[in-house]
Short mmCIF file of C-alpha atoms in Angstrom, two decimals:
data_model
loop_
_atom_site.label_atom_id
_atom_site.label_comp_id
_atom_site.label_asym_id
_atom_site.label_seq_id
_atom_site.Cartn_x
_atom_site.Cartn_y
_atom_site.Cartn_z
CA MET A 19 -37.61 15.78 -1.74
CA GLU A 20 -33.92 15.49 -1.73
CA ARG A 21 -31.96 17.72 0.01
CA ASN A 22 -27.67 18.10 0.47
CA ARG A 23 -27.27 21.80 0.22
CA THR A 24 -26.93 24.07 3.30
CA HIS A 25 -28.76 27.30 4.27
CA ARG A 26 -25.20 29.10 3.67
CA THR A 27 -25.33 28.03 0.30
CA ARG A 28 -28.95 29.24 -0.21
CA ARG A 29 -27.69 32.82 0.94
CA LEU A 30 -24.62 32.85 -1.11
CA ARG A 31 -26.82 31.83 -4.41
CA SER A 32 -29.23 34.49 -3.36
CA ALA A 33 -26.66 37.08 -3.11
CA LEU A 34 -25.18 36.30 -6.49
CA ILE A 35 -28.42 36.36 -8.16
CA ALA A 36 -28.89 40.15 -6.72
CA ALA A 37 -25.46 41.07 -7.73
CA THR A 38 -26.00 39.86 -11.28
CA ALA A 39 -29.15 41.52 -11.39
CA ALA A 40 -28.02 44.90 -10.11
CA SER A 41 -25.15 44.68 -12.46
CA GLY A 42 -27.31 44.06 -15.33
CA LEU A 43 -24.90 40.94 -16.88
CA LEU A 44 -26.51 38.52 -19.37
CA LEU A 45 -24.94 35.31 -18.44
CA THR A 46 -25.35 32.82 -21.80
CA GLY A 47 -23.88 29.51 -22.57
CA CYS A 48 -22.82 28.25 -25.89
CA ASN A 49 -24.26 24.85 -25.74
CA GLY A 50 -26.75 23.91 -28.56
CA VAL A 51 -29.55 21.27 -28.54
CA SER A 52 -28.91 18.31 -31.06
CA ASP A 53 -30.41 14.88 -32.15
CA SER A 54 -34.10 15.80 -31.02
CA SER A 55 -35.87 12.28 -29.47
CA GLY A 56 -39.27 13.46 -30.27
CA ASP A 57 -41.52 16.54 -30.48
CA ASN A 58 -41.24 17.14 -26.82
CA GLY A 59 -38.03 15.72 -25.64
CA GLN A 60 -34.28 16.56 -27.01
CA SER A 61 -30.75 15.20 -26.48
CA GLY A 62 -27.39 15.83 -27.11
CA LYS A 63 -23.94 16.01 -26.29
CA ALA A 64 -22.55 18.44 -23.49
CA ASP A 65 -19.28 19.80 -23.15
CA SER A 66 -17.70 17.80 -19.87
CA ARG A 67 -16.41 21.09 -18.59
CA GLN A 68 -19.86 22.89 -18.68
CA ASN A 69 -23.00 22.99 -17.37
CA SER A 70 -25.01 21.06 -19.96
CA GLY A 71 -28.75 21.94 -20.47
CA GLY A 72 -30.76 23.51 -23.27
CA GLY A 73 -32.92 26.55 -23.80
CA SER A 74 -34.65 25.81 -20.38
CA GLY A 75 -31.71 27.01 -18.21
CA TYR A 76 -32.17 24.19 -15.83
CA ALA A 77 -28.88 22.18 -15.42
CA PRO A 78 -26.80 19.74 -13.31
CA ALA A 79 -24.35 21.24 -10.68
CA PRO A 80 -21.55 23.14 -11.94
CA ALA A 81 -18.75 21.33 -12.96
CA GLN A 82 -15.72 21.01 -10.40
CA SER A 83 -12.08 21.46 -11.42
CA GLY A 84 -9.28 21.16 -8.96
CA GLY A 85 -9.92 20.38 -5.29
CA ALA A 86 -13.44 19.30 -3.81
CA GLY A 87 -15.85 22.16 -3.02
CA GLU A 88 -14.11 24.30 -5.20
CA GLN A 89 -16.05 25.14 -8.68
CA GLN A 90 -14.44 25.63 -12.24
CA ASP A 91 -15.16 29.23 -12.10
CA GLY A 92 -14.09 29.68 -8.41
CA ARG A 93 -17.72 29.92 -6.76
CA ALA A 94 -17.96 28.23 -3.33
CA ASP A 95 -19.39 24.75 -3.57
CA GLY A 96 -23.06 24.87 -3.66
CA GLU A 97 -23.54 27.85 -5.50
CA GLN A 98 -25.81 27.59 -8.91
CA GLY A 99 -24.72 29.60 -12.15
CA ASP A 100 -26.07 30.46 -15.14
CA THR A 101 -26.57 27.53 -17.47
CA GLU A 102 -26.20 26.82 -21.15
CA GLY A 103 -28.02 28.32 -23.94
CA ASN A 104 -30.29 30.63 -22.07
CA PRO A 105 -30.72 33.95 -23.25
CA GLU A 106 -32.89 35.17 -20.29
CA GLY A 107 -29.97 34.87 -17.82
CA ASP A 108 -32.06 32.51 -15.15
CA PHE A 109 -30.18 30.50 -12.88
CA ALA A 110 -30.08 26.74 -12.34
CA PRO A 111 -32.37 25.27 -9.91
CA ALA A 112 -32.31 25.42 -6.46
CA PRO A 113 -30.66 22.08 -4.84
CA ASP A 114 -33.92 20.84 -3.74
CA TYR A 115 -34.31 20.40 -7.57
CA LEU A 116 -31.67 18.10 -8.35
CA SER A 117 -31.26 14.50 -8.11
CA THR A 118 -28.00 12.64 -8.42
CA PHE A 119 -27.20 8.89 -8.37
CA ALA A 120 -24.77 6.02 -9.82
CA LEU A 121 -25.91 3.89 -12.32
CA ASP A 122 -26.79 0.41 -11.61
CA VAL A 123 -27.83 -2.70 -14.07
CA ASP A 124 -28.12 -5.10 -11.01
CA THR A 125 -31.09 -7.43 -11.64
CA ALA A 126 -30.54 -9.64 -8.55
CA SER A 127 -33.34 -8.48 -6.37
CA TYR A 128 -36.17 -8.90 -9.12
CA GLY A 129 -34.55 -12.72 -9.67
CA TYR A 130 -34.63 -13.47 -5.92
CA ALA A 131 -38.08 -12.04 -5.92
CA ARG A 132 -39.37 -14.39 -8.42
CA ARG A 133 -37.80 -17.14 -6.59
CA THR A 134 -38.93 -16.51 -3.48
CA LEU A 135 -42.56 -16.30 -4.72
CA ALA A 136 -42.46 -19.63 -6.78
CA ASP A 137 -41.17 -21.06 -3.51
CA GLY A 138 -44.48 -20.02 -1.87
CA HIS A 139 -43.95 -16.68 0.14
CA ARG A 140 -43.54 -13.05 -0.31
CA PRO A 141 -39.91 -11.60 -0.18
CA ASP A 142 -38.37 -9.65 3.00
CA PRO A 143 -39.06 -5.97 1.79
CA SER A 144 -35.53 -5.06 2.76
CA THR A 145 -34.49 -7.22 -0.08
CA VAL A 146 -36.76 -5.43 -2.83
CA ARG A 147 -34.69 -2.82 -4.55
CA PRO A 148 -37.47 -1.21 -6.96
CA GLU A 149 -34.39 -0.25 -9.46
CA GLU A 150 -33.61 -3.60 -10.04
CA PHE A 151 -37.30 -4.84 -10.93
CA VAL A 152 -37.27 -2.01 -13.59
CA ASN A 153 -33.78 -2.50 -15.17
CA SER A 154 -35.11 -6.56 -15.76
CA PHE A 155 -36.90 -5.75 -18.74
CA ARG A 156 -35.77 -4.93 -22.22
CA GLN A 157 -36.43 -1.24 -23.33
CA ASP A 158 -36.63 0.04 -26.80
CA TYR A 159 -34.24 3.17 -26.17
CA GLU A 160 -32.36 4.38 -29.17
CA ARG A 161 -28.81 3.45 -29.22
CA PRO A 162 -25.95 5.67 -29.63
CA ASP A 163 -23.54 5.04 -32.56
CA GLY A 164 -20.30 4.89 -30.62
CA ASN A 165 -19.38 4.30 -27.19
CA GLY A 166 -21.40 6.20 -24.50
CA PHE A 167 -24.83 6.67 -24.01
CA SER A 168 -27.81 7.87 -25.50
CA VAL A 169 -30.43 9.55 -23.01
CA THR A 170 -34.58 9.25 -23.39
CA VAL A 171 -36.70 11.31 -21.19
CA ASP A 172 -40.45 10.66 -21.20
CA GLY A 173 -43.21 10.10 -18.95
CA ALA A 174 -46.99 9.69 -18.62
CA ARG A 175 -50.00 11.07 -16.34
CA THR A 176 -50.99 8.59 -13.32
CA ASP A 177 -54.53 8.25 -12.08
CA ARG A 178 -53.63 10.46 -9.12
CA GLU A 179 -54.21 14.15 -10.01
CA ASN A 180 -51.18 16.07 -11.16
CA TRP A 181 -48.57 13.23 -10.62
CA SER A 182 -46.86 11.71 -13.47
CA LEU A 183 -44.29 8.95 -13.86
CA VAL A 184 -41.09 10.32 -15.39
CA ARG A 185 -38.39 7.78 -17.02
CA VAL A 186 -35.20 8.46 -17.72
CA GLY A 187 -33.56 5.84 -19.89
CA LEU A 188 -29.90 5.50 -20.80
CA ALA A 189 -28.70 2.96 -23.28
CA THR A 190 -25.20 1.97 -24.62
CA ARG A 191 -24.34 0.71 -28.11
CA THR A 192 -25.36 -2.61 -29.09
CA ALA A 193 -22.82 -5.36 -28.32
CA GLY A 194 -20.72 -6.23 -31.43
CA GLN A 195 -19.83 -9.47 -32.89
CA GLU A 196 -17.75 -11.65 -30.70
CA GLY A 197 -14.59 -11.05 -32.56
CA GLU A 198 -15.01 -7.27 -32.12
CA ARG A 199 -14.64 -7.23 -28.37
CA PRO A 200 -11.00 -7.42 -26.59
CA PRO A 201 -9.80 -10.95 -24.96
CA ALA A 202 -11.22 -11.56 -21.71
CA ALA A 203 -9.44 -12.64 -18.36
CA LEU A 204 -11.92 -14.06 -16.23
CA THR A 205 -11.43 -15.26 -12.65
CA PHE A 206 -14.08 -17.47 -11.25
CA VAL A 207 -14.43 -17.39 -7.41
CA ILE A 208 -16.87 -20.29 -6.71
CA ASP A 209 -18.48 -21.10 -3.43
CA ILE A 210 -18.07 -24.95 -2.51
CA SER A 211 -19.45 -24.53 1.01
CA GLY A 212 -22.20 -27.23 2.32
CA SER A 213 -25.14 -25.00 1.30
CA MET A 214 -24.05 -25.09 -2.21
CA ALA A 215 -25.06 -28.98 -2.16
CA GLU A 216 -28.60 -27.65 -2.64
CA PRO A 217 -30.04 -28.64 -5.92
CA GLY A 218 -29.99 -25.36 -7.84
CA ARG A 219 -26.75 -23.96 -6.63
CA LEU A 220 -23.13 -25.54 -7.18
CA ASP A 221 -24.71 -27.99 -9.64
CA LEU A 222 -26.55 -25.44 -11.56
CA ALA A 223 -23.04 -23.19 -11.80
CA LYS A 224 -21.08 -26.24 -12.92
CA ASP A 225 -23.32 -27.04 -15.68
CA SER A 226 -23.32 -23.42 -16.93
CA LEU A 227 -19.68 -23.21 -16.16
CA GLY A 228 -18.97 -25.86 -18.53
CA VAL A 229 -21.38 -24.78 -21.90
CA MET A 230 -19.75 -21.10 -21.22
CA THR A 231 -16.24 -22.71 -21.48
CA ASP A 232 -17.18 -23.95 -24.71
CA ARG A 233 -18.46 -20.60 -25.94
CA LEU A 234 -15.61 -18.44 -24.99
CA ARG A 235 -12.74 -17.49 -27.67
CA ASP A 236 -9.59 -19.20 -27.97
CA ASP A 237 -7.78 -16.00 -26.82
CA ASP A 238 -9.88 -15.86 -23.74
CA SER A 239 -8.39 -16.86 -20.14
CA VAL A 240 -9.84 -18.58 -17.23
CA ALA A 241 -9.01 -18.91 -13.82
CA ILE A 242 -10.88 -21.04 -10.77
CA VAL A 243 -10.63 -20.10 -7.17
CA THR A 244 -12.82 -22.35 -4.98
CA PHE A 245 -13.51 -21.29 -1.13
CA SER A 246 -15.58 -23.14 1.78
CA ASP A 247 -13.44 -22.24 5.12
CA GLU A 248 -10.27 -21.73 2.93
CA ALA A 249 -9.84 -20.35 -0.53
CA GLU A 250 -7.77 -22.47 -3.00
CA THR A 251 -6.71 -21.39 -6.54
CA VAL A 252 -7.30 -24.69 -8.53
CA LEU A 253 -6.58 -23.41 -11.70
CA PRO A 254 -4.26 -20.37 -12.46
CA MET A 255 -5.09 -17.95 -15.01
CA THR A 256 -5.51 -20.18 -17.97
CA ARG A 257 -5.41 -19.07 -21.86
CA LEU A 258 -8.21 -21.23 -23.63
CA ASP A 259 -6.78 -22.17 -26.75
CA ASP A 260 -5.93 -25.95 -26.54
CA HIS A 261 -6.62 -25.98 -22.49
CA ARG A 262 -10.14 -26.25 -22.51
CA ASP A 263 -9.93 -29.68 -21.10
CA ARG A 264 -7.99 -28.57 -18.05
CA VAL A 265 -11.00 -25.98 -17.34
CA HIS A 266 -13.37 -28.52 -17.68
CA ASP A 267 -11.60 -30.87 -15.39
CA ALA A 268 -11.48 -28.06 -12.77
CA ILE A 269 -15.04 -27.35 -13.31
CA ASP A 270 -16.00 -31.17 -12.82
CA ASP A 271 -13.86 -31.63 -9.91
CA LEU A 272 -15.81 -28.99 -7.74
CA GLU A 273 -17.75 -30.48 -4.62
CA PRO A 274 -19.31 -28.96 -1.96
CA THR A 275 -17.80 -29.32 1.61
CA ASP A 276 -17.44 -27.16 5.20
CA SER A 277 -18.30 -23.55 5.80
CA THR A 278 -18.45 -20.38 3.82
CA ASN A 279 -15.52 -18.01 4.21
CA LEU A 280 -16.53 -15.56 1.32
CA GLY A 281 -13.83 -13.14 2.34
CA ALA A 282 -11.28 -15.49 1.81
CA GLY A 283 -12.77 -16.34 -1.63
CA VAL A 284 -12.58 -12.99 -2.86
CA ARG A 285 -9.17 -11.92 -1.61
CA THR A 286 -7.82 -14.95 -3.28
CA GLY A 287 -9.81 -14.49 -6.34
CA TYR A 288 -8.50 -10.84 -6.62
CA ALA A 289 -5.11 -12.06 -6.03
CA THR A 290 -5.33 -14.52 -8.46
CA ALA A 291 -6.66 -12.18 -10.90
CA VAL A 292 -3.96 -9.59 -10.15
CA GLU A 293 -1.07 -12.43 -10.84
CA GLY A 294 -2.94 -13.35 -14.16
CA LEU A 295 -3.63 -9.65 -15.26
CA ARG A 296 -3.68 -9.23 -19.00
CA GLU A 297 -2.60 -5.98 -20.77
CA GLY A 298 -5.45 -5.09 -23.05
CA ALA A 299 -7.88 -7.70 -22.01
CA THR A 300 -11.13 -7.28 -19.34
CA ASN A 301 -10.15 -8.45 -16.39
CA ARG A 302 -12.96 -9.53 -14.00
CA VAL A 303 -13.32 -11.56 -11.06
CA VAL A 304 -17.09 -13.57 -11.04
CA LEU A 305 -18.12 -14.76 -7.79
CA ILE A 306 -20.83 -17.45 -7.64
CA SER A 307 -22.24 -17.97 -4.15
CA ASP A 308 -25.54 -17.95 -1.91
CA ALA A 309 -23.52 -15.24 0.12
CA LEU A 310 -24.20 -16.91 3.25
CA ALA A 311 -20.86 -16.09 4.92
CA ASN A 312 -20.30 -17.65 8.41
CA THR A 313 -16.20 -17.65 8.63
CA GLY A 314 -13.73 -15.05 8.53
CA ASP A 315 -14.60 -11.84 7.08
CA THR A 316 -18.41 -11.06 6.69
CA GLU A 317 -18.64 -7.65 6.15
CA ALA A 318 -18.40 -6.01 2.54
CA ALA A 319 -16.51 -3.03 3.81
CA SER A 320 -13.84 -5.00 5.56
CA ILE A 321 -13.52 -7.56 2.60
CA LEU A 322 -13.47 -4.83 -0.22
CA ASP A 323 -10.76 -2.85 2.06
CA ARG A 324 -8.32 -5.96 1.41
CA ILE A 325 -8.57 -6.02 -2.27
CA SER A 326 -8.83 -2.18 -2.80
CA ASP A 327 -5.41 -1.53 -4.76
CA ALA A 328 -6.49 -4.82 -7.03
CA ARG A 329 -9.80 -2.47 -7.94
CA ARG A 330 -8.25 0.72 -8.28
CA GLU A 331 -4.64 0.22 -9.65
CA HIS A 332 -5.68 -2.37 -11.93
CA GLY A 333 -9.68 -1.69 -12.92
CA ILE A 334 -10.46 -5.42 -12.07
CA THR A 335 -14.44 -5.12 -11.87
CA LEU A 336 -16.85 -7.64 -9.90
CA PHE A 337 -19.65 -9.75 -11.39
CA GLY A 338 -21.53 -11.60 -8.44
CA VAL A 339 -24.03 -14.43 -9.23
CA GLY A 340 -26.30 -15.04 -6.70
CA VAL A 341 -27.79 -18.63 -6.09
CA GLY A 342 -30.17 -20.47 -3.68
CA SER A 343 -33.58 -20.13 -1.88
CA GLU A 344 -31.53 -18.98 1.42
CA TYR A 345 -29.45 -16.27 -0.22
CA GLY A 346 -27.17 -13.36 1.35
CA ASP A 347 -28.52 -10.56 -0.73
CA ALA A 348 -27.12 -7.88 1.09
CA LEU A 349 -23.67 -8.85 1.58
CA MET A 350 -23.68 -9.58 -2.53
CA GLU A 351 -25.43 -6.56 -3.40
CA SER A 352 -22.71 -4.22 -1.41
CA LEU A 353 -19.73 -6.26 -2.85
CA ALA A 354 -20.99 -5.32 -6.28
CA ASP A 355 -21.89 -1.79 -5.50
CA LYS A 356 -18.76 -0.81 -3.98
CA GLY A 357 -16.89 -3.44 -5.85
CA ASP A 358 -17.14 -1.30 -9.30
CA GLY A 359 -19.73 -4.35 -10.73
CA ASN A 360 -23.06 -5.62 -10.77
CA THR A 361 -24.96 -8.52 -9.54
CA THR A 362 -27.61 -10.98 -11.18
CA TYR A 363 -29.57 -13.91 -9.66
CA VAL A 364 -30.25 -17.23 -11.13
CA SER A 365 -32.77 -19.91 -10.07
CA ASN A 366 -32.83 -22.40 -12.61
CA GLU A 367 -30.81 -24.01 -15.81
CA THR A 368 -32.65 -21.18 -18.17
CA ASP A 369 -31.71 -18.19 -16.21
CA ALA A 370 -27.97 -19.85 -15.58
CA ARG A 371 -27.49 -20.40 -18.74
CA GLU A 372 -28.61 -16.91 -20.07
CA VAL A 373 -26.52 -15.35 -17.70
CA PHE A 374 -23.10 -17.35 -18.28
CA CYS A 375 -23.42 -18.49 -21.94
CA GLU A 376 -25.25 -15.33 -23.17
CA GLN A 377 -24.94 -12.32 -21.43
CA LEU A 378 -21.32 -12.59 -19.57
CA PRO A 379 -19.52 -13.53 -23.07
CA ARG A 380 -21.67 -10.73 -24.95
CA ASN A 381 -21.09 -8.00 -22.12
CA ILE A 382 -17.58 -8.75 -21.12
CA ASP A 383 -16.17 -5.24 -22.56
CA LEU A 384 -17.02 -2.22 -20.58
CA THR A 385 -18.16 0.76 -22.33
CA ALA A 386 -18.17 3.27 -19.38
CA ARG A 387 -16.85 3.78 -15.89
CA ASP A 388 -18.14 5.68 -12.70
CA ALA A 389 -21.29 6.58 -14.44
CA LYS A 390 -23.49 8.90 -12.72
CA ALA A 391 -26.59 10.67 -13.64
CA GLN A 392 -28.11 13.69 -12.29
CA VAL A 393 -31.75 15.16 -13.22
CA ALA A 394 -32.40 18.71 -12.71
CA PHE A 395 -36.40 19.65 -12.45
CA ASP A 396 -37.73 22.82 -13.35
CA PRO A 397 -38.77 24.44 -10.36
CA GLU A 398 -41.28 26.59 -12.40
CA THR A 399 -43.42 23.48 -13.24
CA VAL A 400 -42.42 20.67 -10.81
CA ALA A 401 -43.86 21.18 -7.32
CA GLU A 402 -42.22 17.93 -5.87
CA PHE A 403 -40.54 14.86 -7.14
CA ARG A 404 -39.38 11.51 -5.84
CA LEU A 405 -36.66 8.70 -7.33
CA ILE A 406 -37.87 5.46 -7.06
CA GLY A 407 -35.21 3.11 -5.61
CA TYR A 408 -31.24 3.80 -6.07
CA ASP A 409 -31.61 4.07 -2.29
CA ASN A 410 -27.69 2.73 -2.14
CA ARG A 411 -26.48 4.49 -5.26
CA ARG A 412 -27.69 8.28 -4.26
CA VAL A 413 -24.74 10.76 -4.83
CA ALA A 414 -24.08 14.25 -3.32
CA ASP A 415 -25.38 16.74 -6.12
CA ASP A 416 -21.91 18.60 -5.99
CA ASP A 417 -20.10 15.10 -6.55
CA PHE A 418 -21.91 14.95 -10.01
CA ARG A 419 -18.67 16.24 -11.91
CA ASP A 420 -16.18 14.99 -9.53
CA ASP A 421 -14.62 11.98 -10.96
CA ARG A 422 -12.92 10.87 -7.66
CA VAL A 423 -16.51 9.91 -6.43
CA ASP A 424 -17.41 6.29 -7.35
CA GLY A 425 -20.36 5.56 -9.77
CA GLY A 426 -21.27 2.42 -11.77
CA GLU A 427 -19.94 0.45 -14.53
CA VAL A 428 -21.96 -0.16 -17.71
CA GLY A 429 -21.17 -2.46 -20.80
CA PRO A 430 -22.23 -2.60 -24.28
CA GLY A 431 -25.76 -3.82 -24.69
CA HIS A 432 -27.01 -2.43 -21.53
CA THR A 433 -30.17 0.07 -20.74
CA VAL A 434 -30.44 1.63 -17.54
CA THR A 435 -33.96 3.37 -16.33
CA ALA A 436 -34.70 5.35 -13.48
CA LEU A 437 -38.34 6.44 -12.79
CA TYR A 438 -39.42 9.42 -10.90
CA ALA A 439 -42.88 10.12 -9.68
CA VAL A 440 -43.45 13.86 -10.17
CA ARG A 441 -45.90 16.16 -8.97
CA THR A 442 -46.39 19.09 -11.67
CA LYS A 443 -47.92 22.53 -10.47
CA GLU A 444 -51.21 23.49 -11.69
CA SER A 445 -51.69 24.36 -15.58
CA ALA A 446 -47.75 23.81 -15.52
CA SER A 447 -46.45 24.42 -19.08
CA GLY A 448 -42.77 24.15 -20.68
CA HIS A 449 -39.78 22.91 -19.36
CA LEU A 450 -40.16 19.98 -16.56
CA ALA A 451 -36.39 18.40 -16.75
CA THR A 452 -33.07 17.89 -17.94
CA ALA A 453 -31.28 14.46 -17.56
CA THR A 454 -27.69 14.32 -17.68
CA VAL A 455 -25.20 11.29 -17.75
CA ARG A 456 -21.59 11.58 -17.00
CA TRP A 457 -19.07 8.73 -17.10
CA LEU A 458 -15.44 7.96 -17.75
CA ASP A 459 -13.92 6.47 -20.84
CA PRO A 460 -13.07 2.84 -19.72
CA ASP A 461 -9.40 3.22 -21.48
CA THR A 462 -8.08 6.75 -21.25
CA ARG A 463 -10.86 7.72 -18.06
CA GLU A 464 -11.59 11.01 -19.98
CA PRO A 465 -14.93 12.16 -18.82
CA HIS A 466 -17.96 12.48 -21.25
CA GLU A 467 -21.42 13.48 -21.06
CA GLU A 468 -25.07 13.45 -22.69
CA TYR A 469 -28.04 15.10 -21.95
CA GLY A 470 -31.85 15.11 -22.69
CA GLN A 471 -34.87 16.88 -21.84
CA LEU A 472 -38.69 16.78 -21.22
CA GLU A 473 -41.49 19.28 -21.53
CA SER A 474 -44.72 19.16 -19.79
CA GLU A 475 -46.86 18.37 -22.64
CA ALA A 476 -44.78 14.93 -23.21
CA VAL A 477 -46.52 13.58 -19.76
CA ASP A 478 -50.06 14.68 -20.90
CA GLU A 479 -50.51 11.33 -21.90
CA ALA A 480 -52.45 8.45 -19.61
CA LEU A 481 -50.04 6.26 -18.21
CA TRP A 482 -52.10 2.95 -19.25
CA ASP A 483 -52.50 4.54 -23.21
CA ALA A 484 -48.62 5.09 -22.95
CA PRO A 485 -46.26 2.86 -25.14
CA SER A 486 -45.94 -0.60 -24.00
CA ARG A 487 -42.56 -0.52 -22.86
CA LEU A 488 -43.34 2.80 -20.64
CA GLN A 489 -46.10 0.91 -19.24
CA VAL A 490 -44.01 -2.45 -18.30
CA THR A 491 -41.53 0.15 -16.55
CA ALA A 492 -44.44 1.23 -14.49
CA VAL A 493 -45.74 -2.24 -13.90
CA ALA A 494 -42.50 -3.39 -12.39
CA ALA A 495 -41.94 -0.40 -10.37
CA TYR A 496 -45.23 -0.81 -8.90
CA PHE A 497 -44.96 -4.28 -8.36
CA ALA A 498 -41.70 -3.59 -6.34
CA ASP A 499 -43.69 -0.80 -4.40
CA ALA A 500 -46.28 -3.23 -3.62
CA LEU A 501 -43.90 -5.73 -2.11
CA ARG A 502 -41.70 -3.08 -0.12
CA LYS A 503 -45.10 -2.72 2.24
CA GLY A 504 -43.82 -3.38 5.67
CA ASP A 505 -40.20 -1.57 4.89
CA ASP A 506 -40.00 1.66 7.26
CA ASN A 507 -38.97 3.58 3.83
CA TRP A 508 -41.98 2.13 2.34
CA THR A 509 -44.62 5.22 0.71
CA THR A 510 -47.22 4.01 -1.83
CA LEU A 511 -46.35 5.33 -5.34
CA PRO A 512 -49.24 7.75 -6.55
CA GLY A 513 -51.51 6.03 -8.71
CA ALA A 514 -50.57 2.75 -7.46
CA PRO A 515 -53.17 0.02 -8.55
CA SER A 516 -54.27 -3.30 -6.62
CA LEU A 517 -52.06 -6.52 -7.02
CA SER A 518 -54.91 -7.76 -8.96
CA GLU A 519 -55.14 -4.76 -11.36
CA LEU A 520 -51.42 -4.99 -11.71
CA ALA A 521 -51.56 -8.65 -12.62
CA ASP A 522 -54.04 -7.84 -15.15
CA ARG A 523 -51.95 -4.76 -16.89
CA ALA A 524 -49.12 -7.37 -16.90
CA ASP A 525 -50.73 -10.04 -18.72
CA GLU A 526 -52.07 -7.74 -21.19
CA LEU A 527 -48.54 -6.57 -21.75
CA ALA A 528 -47.27 -9.62 -21.95
CA ASP A 529 -49.87 -10.29 -24.98
CA THR A 530 -48.90 -7.21 -26.61
CA THR A 531 -44.89 -7.19 -26.23
CA GLU A 532 -45.05 -11.08 -26.98
CA ASP A 533 -42.40 -10.86 -24.15
CA LYS A 534 -41.40 -14.22 -22.09
CA ALA A 535 -39.94 -12.06 -19.43
CA VAL A 536 -43.33 -9.77 -19.25
CA ARG A 537 -45.20 -12.98 -18.92
CA GLN A 538 -42.86 -13.87 -16.04
CA LEU A 539 -43.70 -10.79 -14.40
CA ALA A 540 -47.45 -11.07 -14.83
CA GLU A 541 -47.18 -14.57 -13.17
CA ALA A 542 -44.81 -13.08 -10.29
CA ILE A 543 -47.77 -10.46 -9.57
CA ASP A 544 -50.43 -12.99 -9.43
CA GLN A 545 -48.50 -15.02 -7.06
CA ALA A 546 -47.55 -12.28 -4.93
CA GLY A 547 -51.52 -11.46 -4.97
CA ARG A 548 -52.04 -14.71 -3.55
CA TYR A 549 -50.04 -14.14 -0.48
CA GLU A 550 -51.36 -10.59 0.27
CA ASP A 551 -52.21 -9.83 3.66
#
């Protein structure tokens, strides 16, 4: 269970409750519930200045106003006041019943695990991040009409008594037509060190970048920076228009050489992006590397400190693309998480073309900056819970509405899924959880919120009888859980099947969904079973 409040806070909260009871005050909210997402779950908009919730009275941490540690109504940091729409005046849950994290759309961990298994061995447990396995698969969440998120909360019962898997699903609007997005200013920072000579690294990047160049719009711009022992801008920011040949020539001339000074590459890349900054465009640095840094700055924090002004003042986001059988996963993941971006991993031509030719051009635009989610579990019905993954994305509960605290960047067409293992109390009935997502408008930086709720009867159905996409989510999480065996932080998830059974489940789901990605998941699980200790 997640604990980040102090004993003093508990005393303050208890005193507040007692004072309220003595005075006979009835604290009520004014936020209603709209847009039902099902018989047992609800979602709706929440005023960004208020505690969002619903009839249950269990809501996220109170909103903050001025300085850190001061709540909107003047209460001390950590105190919980009444919530919206609660006619009985109940208070929000104790801090132990809150879970807060920054959104993450990375998928590199799953891609690298598949590559490692295909090469004949299991991935290092430290490279397995369950949220990136879960977020690698298509979901069927309802999409919002405009910018922002829809919130879907559902779940199902596992084979272990009183334990369920609860899924919090967030979705942005679908990506619009190509002409609807703003123009892009993309600075490609390409690793040309000696290790990139291995097949499936630089050759893969060159081929995919060439195809992507032909698919970008005339009003898009491209710059190219290379790095080995030093970094060089080989193509300044260039409007495509009639200059695609210049871009193709620069790509064709890329050849591997020398060592890997990744820090110099990132610094030069951001300097080039700032020099070629385009107002009204999406300015992004795209780092393509095996991230095996061995010269110059090799620590993510040090590299990011040197480019902090470019990130904060100009809003230039980082997209990391990992390649290679040997891959510096930890460095690439840290750069993306702390660099307002995300990562993916490509191991073959199909993956690379999907990333560069489909995903990147389609999702150049952003719909949300510094997005965070907070889930409030009802202590009347929930005995304990555990967020599966997001270990490096946890946020202090009190920082949920502190917009100075970094969150995640999400574009159109994305879904974000968080899965919880939840143990309900005996004969639990009624409200289980309220999930709220908060984000900043990418242009105005205005905060917005959306929320959804879950009732206990919504998790009565057995997991393997649940809708197929929920089952796929569970299989991905269980697979990651099995691969984390040996990690110091590893604890088996409730109801975890054997890898053999999991492979059978995935195989059935591949037939049901007719989804190529799910078929690949089944194959990866089968491969992992062969290498099981």
